[in-house]
Short mmCIF file of C-alpha atoms in Angstrom, two decimals:
data_model
loop_
_atom_site.label_atom_id
_atom_site.label_comp_id
_atom_site.label_asym_id
_atom_site.label_seq_id
_atom_site.Cartn_x
_atom_site.Cartn_y
_atom_site.Cartn_z
CA MET A 1453 44.88 35.87 64.29
CA ILE A 1454 42.81 34.21 61.61
CA GLY A 1455 39.31 35.28 61.22
CA ILE A 1456 36.82 32.52 60.01
CA ILE A 1457 34.39 33.80 58.87
CA ASP A 1458 30.93 32.24 60.65
CA TYR A 1459 27.28 33.23 57.92
CA GLY A 1460 25.10 30.36 58.85
CA ILE A 1461 26.12 28.22 56.11
CA GLY A 1462 28.97 26.18 55.05
CA ASN A 1463 31.71 23.29 56.40
CA LEU A 1464 32.94 26.82 58.88
CA GLY A 1465 34.99 22.17 60.42
CA SER A 1466 37.09 21.34 58.33
CA VAL A 1467 37.82 24.68 57.50
CA SER A 1468 39.84 25.48 61.34
CA ASN A 1469 40.88 22.36 61.10
CA ALA A 1470 43.64 23.00 58.26
CA ILE A 1471 43.96 26.35 60.35
CA LYS A 1472 44.80 24.53 63.44
CA LYS A 1473 46.75 21.23 61.45
CA LEU A 1474 49.12 24.49 59.86
CA SER A 1475 49.18 25.78 63.96
CA ARG A 1476 47.44 29.92 63.86
CA ASP A 1477 45.41 31.16 66.14
CA PHE A 1478 41.68 31.75 65.20
CA LEU A 1479 38.33 32.69 65.78
CA ILE A 1480 35.15 31.79 64.24
CA SER A 1481 32.59 34.18 64.00
CA ASP A 1482 29.48 36.65 63.23
CA ASP A 1483 30.05 39.36 64.34
CA PRO A 1484 32.13 41.88 62.57
CA SER A 1485 33.17 43.29 66.26
CA ARG A 1486 34.98 40.87 66.75
CA LEU A 1487 36.30 39.34 63.04
CA LEU A 1488 37.54 43.19 62.49
CA LYS A 1489 40.91 41.78 64.90
CA ALA A 1490 41.61 39.33 62.37
CA GLU A 1491 44.77 39.72 60.45
CA ILE A 1492 43.39 37.58 58.38
CA LEU A 1493 39.39 36.90 56.27
CA ILE A 1494 38.63 33.63 55.59
CA LEU A 1495 35.33 33.15 53.98
CA PRO A 1496 34.07 29.18 53.78
CA GLY A 1497 31.30 28.09 51.29
CA VAL A 1498 29.67 25.64 50.53
CA GLY A 1499 26.17 26.26 49.82
CA SER A 1500 24.33 28.08 48.03
CA ALA A 1501 24.82 31.82 46.94
CA ARG A 1502 20.97 32.86 47.62
CA GLU A 1503 20.68 31.68 51.50
CA GLY A 1504 24.93 32.55 51.89
CA MET A 1505 24.18 36.38 50.75
CA LYS A 1506 20.59 36.26 52.53
CA ASN A 1507 22.81 36.10 55.92
CA ILE A 1508 26.03 37.82 55.10
CA ASN A 1509 23.80 40.67 54.71
CA LYS A 1510 21.43 39.70 58.13
CA ARG A 1511 25.41 40.15 59.21
CA LYS A 1512 25.89 43.21 57.96
CA LEU A 1513 29.19 41.48 56.26
CA ASP A 1514 28.71 43.10 53.25
CA LYS A 1515 29.59 45.97 54.58
CA PHE A 1516 32.48 44.59 57.27
CA LEU A 1517 33.57 42.77 54.40
CA PHE A 1518 33.68 45.34 51.99
CA GLU A 1519 35.71 47.63 53.47
CA GLU A 1520 37.87 45.38 55.03
CA ILE A 1521 39.17 43.76 52.22
CA LYS A 1522 38.84 47.42 50.64
CA LYS A 1523 42.17 48.61 53.55
CA GLY A 1524 43.96 46.01 52.41
CA LYS A 1525 43.45 42.60 54.45
CA PRO A 1526 44.48 39.85 53.28
CA PHE A 1527 41.67 36.70 52.26
CA LEU A 1528 41.13 34.17 51.07
CA GLY A 1529 37.27 33.28 49.80
CA ILE A 1530 36.71 29.25 49.12
CA CYS A 1531 34.36 28.51 46.34
CA LEU A 1532 30.87 29.56 47.23
CA GLY A 1533 33.15 32.63 49.10
CA MET A 1534 35.06 32.82 46.09
CA GLN A 1535 32.23 33.26 44.43
CA LEU A 1536 30.21 36.08 46.37
CA LEU A 1537 32.58 38.20 45.23
CA PHE A 1538 31.52 38.88 42.21
CA GLU A 1539 28.88 41.29 41.24
CA GLU A 1540 25.96 38.73 40.88
CA SER A 1541 24.65 35.01 40.76
CA GLU A 1542 22.28 32.40 38.25
CA GLU A 1543 22.19 30.35 41.58
CA GLY A 1544 19.58 32.04 42.70
CA ASP A 1545 19.64 35.41 40.51
CA VAL A 1546 21.22 36.15 43.02
CA SER A 1547 23.38 39.72 44.07
CA CYS A 1548 26.72 39.21 45.72
CA LEU A 1549 28.43 41.51 47.17
CA GLY A 1550 30.43 42.86 44.54
CA ILE A 1551 34.10 43.86 45.21
CA LEU A 1552 35.22 41.96 41.97
CA LYS A 1553 33.79 42.75 38.10
CA GLY A 1554 32.21 39.47 36.89
CA LYS A 1555 29.67 37.36 37.33
CA VAL A 1556 28.76 33.39 38.56
CA LYS A 1557 27.65 31.24 36.30
CA LYS A 1558 26.62 27.58 35.28
CA PHE A 1559 28.41 24.89 33.73
CA LEU A 1560 26.55 24.35 30.29
CA ILE A 1561 29.06 21.03 28.52
CA GLU A 1562 29.88 18.59 31.63
CA ARG A 1563 26.04 16.13 32.12
CA LYS A 1564 27.50 15.87 35.25
CA ILE A 1565 26.54 18.58 37.83
CA PRO A 1566 28.23 19.15 40.57
CA GLN A 1567 31.42 18.19 39.76
CA ILE A 1568 32.20 16.09 42.51
CA GLY A 1569 36.75 15.95 43.27
CA TRP A 1570 40.08 15.71 41.94
CA ASN A 1571 40.77 17.86 38.75
CA GLN A 1572 43.79 19.97 37.85
CA VAL A 1573 44.47 23.31 37.87
CA ARG A 1574 46.76 25.61 35.53
CA ILE A 1575 48.78 27.80 37.48
CA LYS A 1576 48.24 31.22 35.03
CA SER A 1577 52.80 31.36 34.11
CA HIS A 1578 52.75 35.18 34.63
CA PHE A 1579 51.84 34.36 38.32
CA LEU A 1580 54.02 31.85 38.49
CA ARG A 1581 56.84 34.28 37.55
CA ASP A 1582 58.97 37.33 39.12
CA LYS A 1583 56.46 39.93 39.61
CA ALA A 1584 53.87 38.05 39.88
CA TRP A 1585 52.25 40.60 41.83
CA ALA A 1586 54.09 44.20 39.34
CA GLY A 1587 51.92 46.57 39.04
CA ASN A 1588 50.27 46.05 42.21
CA TYR A 1589 50.54 44.58 46.08
CA GLU A 1590 54.62 44.72 46.61
CA SER A 1591 55.28 44.01 43.71
CA GLY A 1592 58.16 43.23 42.34
CA ILE A 1593 58.90 41.26 44.97
CA LYS A 1594 59.06 36.87 43.84
CA ASN A 1595 55.85 35.39 44.03
CA LYS A 1596 55.31 33.52 46.88
CA LEU A 1597 51.87 31.82 46.82
CA PHE A 1598 52.30 29.25 44.48
CA THR A 1599 55.40 27.63 45.94
CA GLN A 1600 55.76 23.90 45.61
CA ILE A 1601 52.47 24.11 43.91
CA PRO A 1602 53.70 22.03 40.85
CA ASP A 1603 51.48 22.90 37.81
CA ASN A 1604 48.58 20.66 37.13
CA SER A 1605 48.36 19.66 40.84
CA PHE A 1606 44.64 18.06 41.96
CA PHE A 1607 43.49 20.02 44.95
CA TYR A 1608 39.29 18.77 44.81
CA PHE A 1609 36.17 20.56 43.95
CA VAL A 1610 32.53 20.70 44.54
CA ASN A 1611 30.69 22.82 42.01
CA SER A 1612 27.62 23.66 39.32
CA PHE A 1613 28.95 27.67 39.95
CA TYR A 1614 31.92 29.29 38.69
CA CYS A 1615 33.53 32.93 38.57
CA ILE A 1616 33.03 34.15 34.99
CA PRO A 1617 36.11 37.88 36.02
CA GLU A 1618 35.47 40.53 33.65
CA ASN A 1619 39.79 41.29 34.00
CA LYS A 1620 41.07 38.19 33.61
CA SER A 1621 43.80 39.16 35.11
CA ILE A 1622 43.47 37.71 38.18
CA ILE A 1623 42.65 34.45 36.96
CA ALA A 1624 45.78 32.49 38.22
CA GLY A 1625 44.63 29.61 37.70
CA GLU A 1626 42.81 27.14 36.29
CA THR A 1627 40.98 24.12 35.63
CA LEU A 1628 38.89 22.12 32.33
CA TYR A 1629 35.13 20.87 33.39
CA GLY A 1630 33.87 20.98 29.94
CA GLU A 1631 34.30 24.72 29.87
CA LYS A 1632 37.67 26.14 31.13
CA PHE A 1633 36.78 28.49 33.99
CA ALA A 1634 38.89 30.47 36.50
CA SER A 1635 39.69 28.35 39.18
CA ILE A 1636 42.54 30.60 41.29
CA ILE A 1637 41.65 34.30 41.36
CA VAL A 1638 44.33 36.34 43.05
CA LYS A 1639 44.08 40.26 43.20
CA ASN A 1640 46.03 42.18 45.44
CA ASN A 1641 45.06 41.12 49.01
CA ILE A 1642 43.12 39.41 46.97
CA MET A 1643 42.74 35.27 46.58
CA ALA A 1644 40.11 33.26 45.84
CA THR A 1645 39.86 29.73 44.97
CA GLN A 1646 36.68 27.34 43.45
CA PHE A 1647 38.62 23.94 45.09
CA HIS A 1648 38.53 23.03 48.71
CA PRO A 1649 42.21 23.79 49.65
CA GLU A 1650 41.29 22.31 52.77
CA LYS A 1651 40.18 19.38 51.48
CA SER A 1652 42.86 18.45 48.91
CA GLY A 1653 45.86 16.34 50.29
CA LYS A 1654 49.25 18.06 50.64
CA VAL A 1655 49.37 20.39 47.82
CA GLY A 1656 46.18 22.01 49.34
CA PHE A 1657 47.75 22.96 53.50
CA GLN A 1658 51.15 23.72 50.68
CA LEU A 1659 48.83 26.59 49.24
CA LEU A 1660 46.98 27.65 52.08
CA SER A 1661 50.25 27.82 54.10
CA ASN A 1662 51.67 29.59 51.26
CA PHE A 1663 48.99 32.13 51.20
CA ILE A 1664 49.13 32.91 55.16
CA ARG A 1665 53.08 33.37 55.76
CA LYS A 1666 52.52 36.07 52.06
CA PHE A 1667 50.83 37.74 55.01
CA TYR A 1668 51.13 36.53 58.42
CA VAL A 1669 53.66 38.97 60.00
CA ASN A 1670 53.86 36.54 63.04
CA MET B 1153 40.09 16.32 33.99
CA LEU B 1154 38.44 15.52 36.69
CA THR B 1155 39.10 12.14 37.65
CA LYS B 1156 37.50 8.92 38.51
CA ARG B 1157 37.59 8.94 42.96
CA ILE B 1158 38.06 5.66 43.94
CA ILE B 1159 36.63 5.59 48.11
CA PRO B 1160 37.01 4.04 50.72
CA CYS B 1161 34.39 2.73 53.28
CA LEU B 1162 34.37 2.71 56.63
CA ASP B 1163 31.48 0.98 57.95
CA MET B 1164 30.59 1.90 61.86
CA THR B 1165 29.11 0.40 64.94
CA GLU B 1166 29.61 1.74 67.79
CA GLY B 1167 32.52 3.22 66.98
CA LYS B 1168 34.09 -0.10 65.30
CA VAL B 1169 34.70 -0.89 61.83
CA VAL B 1170 32.73 -3.77 60.80
CA LYS B 1171 32.67 -5.09 58.30
CA GLY B 1172 29.89 -7.82 56.61
CA ILE B 1173 28.25 -10.35 53.39
CA GLN B 1174 25.54 -8.94 52.16
CA PHE B 1175 24.27 -7.08 55.03
CA VAL B 1176 25.15 -9.21 57.22
CA GLU B 1177 27.64 -11.13 59.74
CA PHE B 1178 29.92 -8.08 60.46
CA ARG B 1179 33.07 -8.47 61.96
CA ASP B 1180 35.69 -6.82 63.45
CA ALA B 1181 37.69 -4.62 60.44
CA GLY B 1182 39.17 -1.80 63.89
CA ASP B 1183 39.50 1.61 65.27
CA PRO B 1184 37.65 4.90 62.10
CA VAL B 1185 40.24 6.87 62.47
CA LYS B 1186 43.66 5.00 62.54
CA LEU B 1187 42.23 3.71 59.12
CA ALA B 1188 41.12 6.53 57.69
CA LYS B 1189 44.24 8.52 57.88
CA LYS B 1190 46.21 5.51 56.94
CA TYR B 1191 43.83 5.49 53.15
CA ASN B 1192 44.42 9.52 53.55
CA GLU B 1193 47.88 8.62 53.80
CA GLU B 1194 47.68 6.26 50.24
CA GLY B 1195 45.96 8.45 48.34
CA ALA B 1196 42.43 7.63 48.94
CA ASP B 1197 40.35 10.35 47.17
CA GLU B 1198 37.53 10.48 49.36
CA LEU B 1199 36.42 8.68 52.52
CA VAL B 1200 33.23 6.79 53.74
CA PHE B 1201 32.05 7.03 57.51
CA LEU B 1202 28.39 5.00 57.47
CA ASP B 1203 26.87 3.24 60.93
CA ILE B 1204 24.81 0.69 60.37
CA THR B 1205 23.70 0.90 63.52
CA ALA B 1206 22.70 3.80 64.36
CA THR B 1207 21.28 4.58 67.90
CA VAL B 1208 20.65 7.03 69.81
CA GLU B 1209 24.26 6.12 72.73
CA ASN B 1210 25.81 5.37 68.55
CA ARG B 1211 25.37 9.25 67.54
CA ASN B 1212 27.72 10.51 70.84
CA ILE B 1213 30.33 8.12 69.52
CA LEU B 1214 29.77 8.73 65.62
CA ILE B 1215 30.37 12.46 65.96
CA ASP B 1216 32.92 11.56 67.70
CA VAL B 1217 35.18 9.67 65.23
CA VAL B 1218 33.66 11.93 63.24
CA ARG B 1219 35.55 14.98 65.51
CA LYS B 1220 38.47 13.16 65.72
CA THR B 1221 38.56 11.78 61.60
CA ALA B 1222 38.14 15.33 61.15
CA GLN B 1223 41.30 16.83 62.71
CA MET B 1224 43.15 13.82 61.60
CA VAL B 1225 42.18 13.98 57.64
CA THR B 1226 43.07 16.15 55.14
CA ILE B 1227 40.93 14.58 51.79
CA PRO B 1228 36.53 15.25 52.15
CA PHE B 1229 34.97 12.78 53.94
CA SER B 1230 30.29 11.75 53.96
CA VAL B 1231 28.97 10.45 57.22
CA GLY B 1232 25.46 8.21 56.63
CA GLY B 1233 23.45 6.34 58.99
CA GLY B 1234 20.17 7.26 61.30
CA ILE B 1235 19.75 11.47 59.45
CA ARG B 1236 16.47 11.64 59.60
CA THR B 1237 16.46 15.49 60.16
CA LYS B 1238 18.23 18.73 59.18
CA GLU B 1239 19.94 18.76 62.75
CA ASP B 1240 21.19 15.36 62.61
CA MET B 1241 22.46 16.65 59.12
CA LYS B 1242 23.63 20.36 61.28
CA GLN B 1243 25.46 18.06 63.31
CA ILE B 1244 27.63 15.52 61.70
CA LEU B 1245 28.42 18.86 59.47
CA ARG B 1246 29.71 20.69 62.44
CA ALA B 1247 32.10 18.39 63.97
CA GLY B 1248 33.69 18.89 60.52
CA ALA B 1249 32.17 16.34 57.53
CA ASP B 1250 32.43 17.12 54.49
CA LYS B 1251 28.78 15.60 52.99
CA VAL B 1252 25.19 13.72 54.76
CA SER B 1253 24.30 11.21 52.67
CA VAL B 1254 20.57 10.27 53.65
CA ASN B 1255 18.67 6.99 53.43
CA THR B 1256 15.57 5.40 55.18
CA GLY B 1257 14.93 9.35 56.54
CA ALA B 1258 14.46 10.16 52.43
CA PHE B 1259 12.92 8.16 51.57
CA ASN B 1260 10.70 7.33 54.45
CA ASN B 1261 10.22 11.25 54.38
CA PRO B 1262 11.87 12.91 51.28
CA LYS B 1263 10.97 16.62 51.58
CA LEU B 1264 14.88 16.82 54.20
CA ILE B 1265 16.63 16.16 50.98
CA SER B 1266 15.24 19.10 49.70
CA GLU B 1267 14.70 20.85 53.31
CA CYS B 1268 19.01 20.21 53.19
CA ALA B 1269 20.01 20.51 50.19
CA ASN B 1270 18.26 24.51 50.35
CA ILE B 1271 20.88 25.14 53.89
CA PHE B 1272 23.55 23.61 53.56
CA GLY B 1273 23.88 22.83 49.11
CA SER B 1274 23.29 19.77 47.05
CA GLN B 1275 27.19 18.97 47.32
CA CYS B 1276 26.35 18.60 50.44
CA VAL B 1277 23.32 16.01 49.97
CA VAL B 1278 24.74 12.33 49.34
CA LEU B 1279 21.74 9.94 48.60
CA SER B 1280 22.33 6.47 50.00
CA MET B 1281 20.33 3.88 48.40
CA ASP B 1282 20.42 0.24 49.30
CA VAL B 1283 19.11 -1.10 46.28
CA ARG B 1284 18.91 -5.36 45.62
CA LYS B 1285 17.89 -7.00 42.23
CA VAL B 1286 13.74 -8.21 41.87
CA THR B 1287 13.16 -9.48 38.77
CA THR B 1288 15.69 -10.13 35.87
CA ASP B 1289 14.93 -6.26 34.83
CA ARG B 1290 14.05 -5.17 38.13
CA TRP B 1291 15.73 -2.72 40.63
CA ASN B 1292 14.00 -2.25 43.92
CA VAL B 1293 15.17 0.05 46.67
CA PHE B 1294 14.94 -1.10 49.71
CA ILE B 1295 15.26 0.48 53.54
CA ASN B 1296 16.48 -0.01 56.57
CA GLY B 1297 19.53 -1.39 56.22
CA GLY B 1298 18.34 -3.32 53.84
CA ARG B 1299 15.97 -5.78 55.38
CA THR B 1300 12.78 -4.04 53.95
CA ASP B 1301 11.69 -4.02 50.64
CA THR B 1302 9.74 -0.22 49.36
CA GLY B 1303 8.60 -2.10 46.22
CA VAL B 1304 9.79 1.29 44.79
CA SER B 1305 12.35 0.97 42.12
CA VAL B 1306 15.56 2.31 41.81
CA ILE B 1307 15.12 4.43 38.52
CA LYS B 1308 12.46 6.20 39.93
CA TRP B 1309 13.46 7.11 43.61
CA ALA B 1310 16.73 8.22 42.01
CA LYS B 1311 14.88 10.54 39.66
CA LYS B 1312 13.26 11.24 42.49
CA ALA B 1313 15.78 11.88 45.11
CA VAL B 1314 17.50 14.06 42.76
CA SER B 1315 14.75 16.17 40.91
CA LEU B 1316 14.95 17.10 44.94
CA GLY B 1317 17.97 17.76 45.41
CA ALA B 1318 21.03 15.20 45.99
CA GLY B 1319 23.93 16.21 45.14
CA GLU B 1320 25.01 13.07 44.48
CA ILE B 1321 23.88 9.08 44.98
CA LEU B 1322 25.60 6.46 46.45
CA LEU B 1323 24.35 3.31 45.15
CA THR B 1324 25.31 0.26 46.71
CA SER B 1325 24.06 -3.73 45.12
CA ILE B 1326 22.53 -5.60 47.92
CA ASP B 1327 23.38 -8.84 46.12
CA ARG B 1328 26.97 -8.16 45.54
CA ASP B 1329 28.13 -6.92 48.92
CA GLY B 1330 31.56 -8.36 50.36
CA THR B 1331 31.02 -11.16 47.76
CA LYS B 1332 33.85 -9.46 45.68
CA LYS B 1333 32.29 -11.53 42.30
CA GLY B 1334 32.36 -7.43 40.85
CA PHE B 1335 29.81 -4.31 41.01
CA ASP B 1336 26.56 -4.32 39.60
CA VAL B 1337 27.38 -2.91 36.10
CA LYS B 1338 23.46 -2.72 34.78
CA ILE B 1339 22.22 -1.63 37.82
CA THR B 1340 24.77 1.54 37.77
CA ARG B 1341 24.63 1.78 34.42
CA LYS B 1342 21.18 2.84 34.08
CA VAL B 1343 20.85 5.03 37.09
CA SER B 1344 23.82 6.52 35.76
CA GLN B 1345 22.75 7.38 32.80
CA ILE B 1346 19.38 8.77 34.27
CA VAL B 1347 20.70 11.02 36.38
CA SER B 1348 22.86 14.35 36.00
CA VAL B 1349 24.87 14.09 39.29
CA PRO B 1350 27.83 11.66 39.69
CA VAL B 1351 27.28 8.01 41.21
CA ILE B 1352 29.59 6.22 43.65
CA ALA B 1353 28.95 2.47 42.70
CA SER B 1354 29.36 0.44 46.03
CA GLY B 1355 29.16 -2.86 46.48
CA GLY B 1356 31.18 -7.03 44.95
CA ALA B 1357 34.56 -5.47 44.55
CA GLY B 1358 37.43 -8.43 44.51
CA LYS B 1359 39.77 -7.80 42.06
CA LEU B 1360 41.41 -4.42 40.11
CA GLU B 1361 39.27 -5.02 36.70
CA ASP B 1362 36.18 -4.81 38.41
CA PHE B 1363 37.60 -0.82 38.98
CA ALA B 1364 37.71 -0.37 35.60
CA GLU B 1365 35.20 -2.29 34.26
CA ILE B 1366 32.73 -0.23 37.13
CA ILE B 1367 34.27 2.96 35.44
CA LEU B 1368 33.96 1.93 32.39
CA LYS B 1369 30.60 -0.62 31.59
CA GLY B 1370 28.84 1.25 34.92
CA ILE B 1371 29.90 4.67 34.14
CA ALA B 1372 30.11 5.19 37.82
CA ASP B 1373 32.09 8.05 39.13
CA ALA B 1374 33.96 7.18 41.63
CA ALA B 1375 34.01 3.57 42.60
CA LEU B 1376 33.54 2.87 46.53
CA ALA B 1377 35.29 -0.92 48.35
CA ALA B 1378 35.74 -1.30 52.23
CA SER B 1379 36.13 -4.72 53.16
CA LEU B 1380 39.36 -5.34 50.10
CA PHE B 1381 40.50 -2.14 51.57
CA HIS B 1382 40.23 -3.11 55.82
CA TYR B 1383 41.92 -6.97 54.78
CA GLY B 1384 44.25 -4.72 52.51
CA GLU B 1385 44.13 -7.88 49.81
CA LEU B 1386 43.97 -4.70 47.67
CA ARG B 1387 45.98 -1.02 47.74
CA ILE B 1388 44.55 2.48 47.30
CA LYS B 1389 47.88 2.95 45.65
CA LYS B 1390 47.38 -0.33 43.29
CA VAL B 1391 44.41 0.09 41.51
CA LYS B 1392 45.19 3.34 40.55
CA ASP B 1393 47.96 2.29 39.14
CA TYR B 1394 45.54 0.01 37.80
CA LEU B 1395 43.10 2.38 36.69
CA GLN B 1396 46.20 4.33 35.26
CA SER B 1397 46.62 1.61 33.30
CA GLN B 1398 44.23 1.34 31.68
CA ASN B 1399 43.75 5.45 30.58
CA ILE B 1400 41.03 6.23 33.01
CA PRO B 1401 41.93 9.32 34.62
CA VAL B 1402 43.26 9.11 38.13
CA ARG B 1403 44.47 11.12 41.01
CA ASN B 1404 48.31 9.85 41.99
#
């Protein structure tokens, strides 16, 4: 079962549709006790960081996420769901979950904000090689996350802010929008994307499917 | 690099796609869900649905189309027509749309933009503006399906809507709509230069060169077309191949 976290904002429809297309069971809930049963958690994201954190805290999902991720439950954060993993966001000057070290900043160089549309993701070479997760989860096993994801594939982005992880080695993919930013991060049981894989056509579905297959036994 | 988007638009009434000329003389152009699926497969970057009658009965039909479309397509799509409240917006997003476009409802009640942007994020709120040239150097905003001249200049409303939180502008030239005489480059350029959000140009696409012109001279971030694609006069791939040959970045 895949748990899609409902925190009052965000576009659950497109995420759940994508999971349906991949023929996987899911539940949508804002209740930690129900989400506890899920084998994989997805934090989708459309909306503002302030509203997002307010709703997460109100539902006591902050503590739940912190503990579940720490225990090793596979987690996928999408867009705002990626940004909220970090310590703080410039968007509304809000404290976020702090599961990863680093902050979230606004684009400074390009005039048009938000970035809306299809942009390319450069996959970091050490994530494409065998032993991609060396020292991490399942070290030594060929990294299946990027199977059939050609380097420089186009994904759909809608964002004004981006993450700056303190630990650069977790950056698995980078994208250029005036400035270079982390568009995919991977750390142990965490994957997060700044783009929307559920809205990125075939290649987006491939990435979702890779993530689920990597972690899903059933 | 961020690519320029090519967006087919599906104007709908009573669950069917229709296309008119200058907002009148509508004719049937087919089933929305089927068309959406076709464009998705042909490489459209996004889809736009507009319910042009937007009555209460049509709202339910629209929601049903949105739900079915969301199950079929793997690219983003926006939905608009008759959005008056944040509940309207929530209903459409919940059905699986990625963005909602507001037009008359936002003009009459600009707070709708800030309310929706605060809850759903600016990226969800598209300001749809129907505009017409009224003097040699002035374009006004028209509401109620292009029937009512508000007397307000396009530039003024665009600036205000963006300051309230609109994350994107869909700019439709009523003068050019369905005429295939090319986009209104002048007003698109003006709007694109004064706002800090992406602008989708709409109305008038007729040939390949129009797409390059609106992107290069009109500084549009995306170009929208309806009848050209519905009736198979141009294929999305052909448009993209052409743009690429003109060194315009597209997703292919």
